[in-house]
XYZ file of C-alpha atoms in Angstrom:
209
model
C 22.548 43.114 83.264
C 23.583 46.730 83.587
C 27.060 45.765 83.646
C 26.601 44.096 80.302
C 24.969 46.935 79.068
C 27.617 49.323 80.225
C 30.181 47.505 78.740
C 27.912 47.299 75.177
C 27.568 50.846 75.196
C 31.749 51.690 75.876
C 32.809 48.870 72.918
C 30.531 50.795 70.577
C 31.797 54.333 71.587
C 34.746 53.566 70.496
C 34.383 51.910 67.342
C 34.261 54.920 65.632
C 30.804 53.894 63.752
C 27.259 55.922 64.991
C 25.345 53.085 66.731
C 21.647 53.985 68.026
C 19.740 51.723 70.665
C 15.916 50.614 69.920
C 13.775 50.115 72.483
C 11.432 47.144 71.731
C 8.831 46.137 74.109
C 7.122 42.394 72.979
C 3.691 42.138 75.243
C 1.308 39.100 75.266
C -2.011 39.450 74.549
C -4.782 39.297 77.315
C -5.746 35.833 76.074
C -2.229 34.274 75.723
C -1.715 31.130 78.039
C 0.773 29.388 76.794
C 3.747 31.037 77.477
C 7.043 29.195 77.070
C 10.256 30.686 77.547
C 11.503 30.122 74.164
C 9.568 32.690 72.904
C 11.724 35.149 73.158
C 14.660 33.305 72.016
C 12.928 32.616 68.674
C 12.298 36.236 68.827
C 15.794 37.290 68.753
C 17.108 34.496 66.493
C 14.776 36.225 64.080
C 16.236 39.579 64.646
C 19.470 38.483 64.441
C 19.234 37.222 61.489
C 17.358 40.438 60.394
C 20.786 42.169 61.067
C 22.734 39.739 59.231
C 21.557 39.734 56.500
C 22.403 43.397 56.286
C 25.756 42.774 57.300
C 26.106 43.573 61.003
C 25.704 41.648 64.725
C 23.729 43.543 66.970
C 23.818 43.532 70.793
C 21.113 43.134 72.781
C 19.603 42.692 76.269
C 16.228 41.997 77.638
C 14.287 41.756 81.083
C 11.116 40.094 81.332
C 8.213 41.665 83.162
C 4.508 42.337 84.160
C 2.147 45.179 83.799
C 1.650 46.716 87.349
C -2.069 46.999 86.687
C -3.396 43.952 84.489
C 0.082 41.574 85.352
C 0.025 41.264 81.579
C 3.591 39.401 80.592
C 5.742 41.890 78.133
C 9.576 42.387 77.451
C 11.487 45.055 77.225
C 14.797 44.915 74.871
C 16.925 46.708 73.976
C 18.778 46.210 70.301
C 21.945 48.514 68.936
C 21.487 49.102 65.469
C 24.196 51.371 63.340
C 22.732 54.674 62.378
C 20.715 54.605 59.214
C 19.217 51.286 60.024
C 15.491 51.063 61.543
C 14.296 47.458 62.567
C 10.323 46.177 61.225
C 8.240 45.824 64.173
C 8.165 41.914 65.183
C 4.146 41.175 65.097
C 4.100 43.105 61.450
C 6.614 40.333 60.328
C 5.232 37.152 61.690
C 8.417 37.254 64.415
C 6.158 37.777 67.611
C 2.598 36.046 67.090
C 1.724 36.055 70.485
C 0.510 40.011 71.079
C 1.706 43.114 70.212
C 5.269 45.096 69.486
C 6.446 49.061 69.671
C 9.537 50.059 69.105
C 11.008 53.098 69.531
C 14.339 54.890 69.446
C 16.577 55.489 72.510
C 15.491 59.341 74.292
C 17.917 58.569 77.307
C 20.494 55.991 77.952
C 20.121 52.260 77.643
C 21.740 51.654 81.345
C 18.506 54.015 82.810
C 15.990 52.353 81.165
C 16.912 48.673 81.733
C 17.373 50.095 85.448
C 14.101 51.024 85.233
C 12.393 48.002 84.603
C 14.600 45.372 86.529
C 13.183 44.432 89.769
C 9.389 45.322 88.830
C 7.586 42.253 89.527
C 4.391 43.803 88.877
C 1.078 42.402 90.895
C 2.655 40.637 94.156
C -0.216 37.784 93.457
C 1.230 37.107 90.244
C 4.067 34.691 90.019
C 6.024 34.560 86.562
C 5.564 31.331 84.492
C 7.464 28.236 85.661
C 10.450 28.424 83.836
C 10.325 31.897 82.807
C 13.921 33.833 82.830
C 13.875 37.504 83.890
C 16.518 39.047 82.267
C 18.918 37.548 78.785
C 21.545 39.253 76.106
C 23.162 38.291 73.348
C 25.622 39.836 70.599
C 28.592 40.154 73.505
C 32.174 39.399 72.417
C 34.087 37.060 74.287
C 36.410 39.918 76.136
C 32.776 41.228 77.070
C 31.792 37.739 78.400
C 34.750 37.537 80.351
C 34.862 40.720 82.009
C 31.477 39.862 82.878
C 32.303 36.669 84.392
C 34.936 37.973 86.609
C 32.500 40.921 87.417
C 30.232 38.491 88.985
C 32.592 35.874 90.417
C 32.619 35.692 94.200
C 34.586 38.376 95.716
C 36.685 35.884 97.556
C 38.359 34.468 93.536
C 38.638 38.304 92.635
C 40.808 38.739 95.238
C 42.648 35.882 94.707
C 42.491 36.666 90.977
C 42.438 40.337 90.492
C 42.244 40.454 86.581
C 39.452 39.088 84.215
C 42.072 38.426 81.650
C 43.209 35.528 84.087
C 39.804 34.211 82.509
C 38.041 32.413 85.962
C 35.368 29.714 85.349
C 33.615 27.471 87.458
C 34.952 24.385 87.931
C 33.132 20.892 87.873
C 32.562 19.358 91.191
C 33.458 22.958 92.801
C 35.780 25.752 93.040
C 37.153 27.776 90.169
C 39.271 27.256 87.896
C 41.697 30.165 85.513
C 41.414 28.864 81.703
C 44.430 30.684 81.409
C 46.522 30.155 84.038
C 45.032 26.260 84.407
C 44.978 26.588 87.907
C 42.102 25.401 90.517
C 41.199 27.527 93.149
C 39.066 25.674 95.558
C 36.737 27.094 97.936
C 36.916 28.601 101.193
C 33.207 27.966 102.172
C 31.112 24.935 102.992
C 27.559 23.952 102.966
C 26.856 22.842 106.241
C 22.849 22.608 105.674
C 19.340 24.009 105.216
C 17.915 26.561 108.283
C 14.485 27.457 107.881
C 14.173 26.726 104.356
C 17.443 28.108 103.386
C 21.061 27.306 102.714
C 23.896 27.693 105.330
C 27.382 28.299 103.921
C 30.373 28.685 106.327
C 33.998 28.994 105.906
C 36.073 25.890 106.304
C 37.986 26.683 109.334
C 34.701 27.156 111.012
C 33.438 23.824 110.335
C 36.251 22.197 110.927
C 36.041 23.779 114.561
């Protein structure tokens, strides 16, 4: 996520146009029981469209999680909006019905405060909703998507493939494949089996031996 974020913040540096990050934070109520993970994508499809309606896309990224002393569920987002726009707060407009919103405007970089807040879990006794996501972003172009991709392939197909612009992918039924080369580049590991709960993965040649 900080990756995406870093990239974000370089595209709009140098487009030449003032951009300004809001930081939105979207927190359940006490009573709220029903989360769903869609929430938050109806949230943003809202603010989206909020922004294009005005005439612009705007980036954003989110991470998902709870208070350290109630474990009450909240995000925290993060939206790029050009300078001279200022976005409504969601619960005022019928976007976020299911607690309360605050927004305010960037003091620090967007990279240190989603750093912040990933990898707070909040109250160890308090397991995130079944199907909850942690962390989401939208508003990327597709150069920005494929850096990203190559950023978190396995080391192993960067090597191999030492440029994102050679586009790598997963392939179906294993491996990786280059969209723009159209080569497959199969995989040097195995998966020889579970050990105490978890996977074991071992290079070829050693199974083979």
């Amino acid at each position: 996520l900080l990756s995406r974020a870093r990239l974000i913040q370089s595209r709009l540096a140098s487009t030449g146009s003032r951009w300004k990050a809001a930081f939105l934070t979207a927190t359940y109520a006490d009573d709220q029981d029903d989360f769903d993970a869609r929430q938050i994508s109806i949230l943003m499809k809202h603010i989206r469209r909020w922004a294009k309606r005005r005439g612009f896309t705007v980036p954003y990224l989110w991470v998902l999680e709870r208070g350290e002393q109630r474990g009450r569920l909240h995000y925290h987002i993060v939206v790029w909006l050009p300078k001279g726009y200022s976005m409504p707060k969601p619960d005022k407009q019928g976007w976020w019905r299911f607690g309360s919103t605050n927004i305010q405007w960037a003091r620090h970089a967007p990279v240190g405060y989603l750093a912040k807040y990933m990898g707070k879990g909040g109250p160890s006794d308090l397991p995130m909703p079944k199907g909850a996501r942690l962390h989401g972003c939208g508003g990327m172009t597709a150069v920005e998507r494929a850096k990203i991709c190559w950023l978190h392939a396995p080391a192993w197909v960067r090597e191999q493939w030492n440029s994102w612009e050679l586009m790598p992918r997963r392939a179906t039924g294993g491996g990786w494949v280059s969209r723009l080369l159209g080569d497959w580049l199969p995989s040097p590991y195995q998966f020889v089996g579970m050990f105490r709960g978890r996977p074991v993965i071992r290079p070829i040649g050693l199974c083979a031996a």
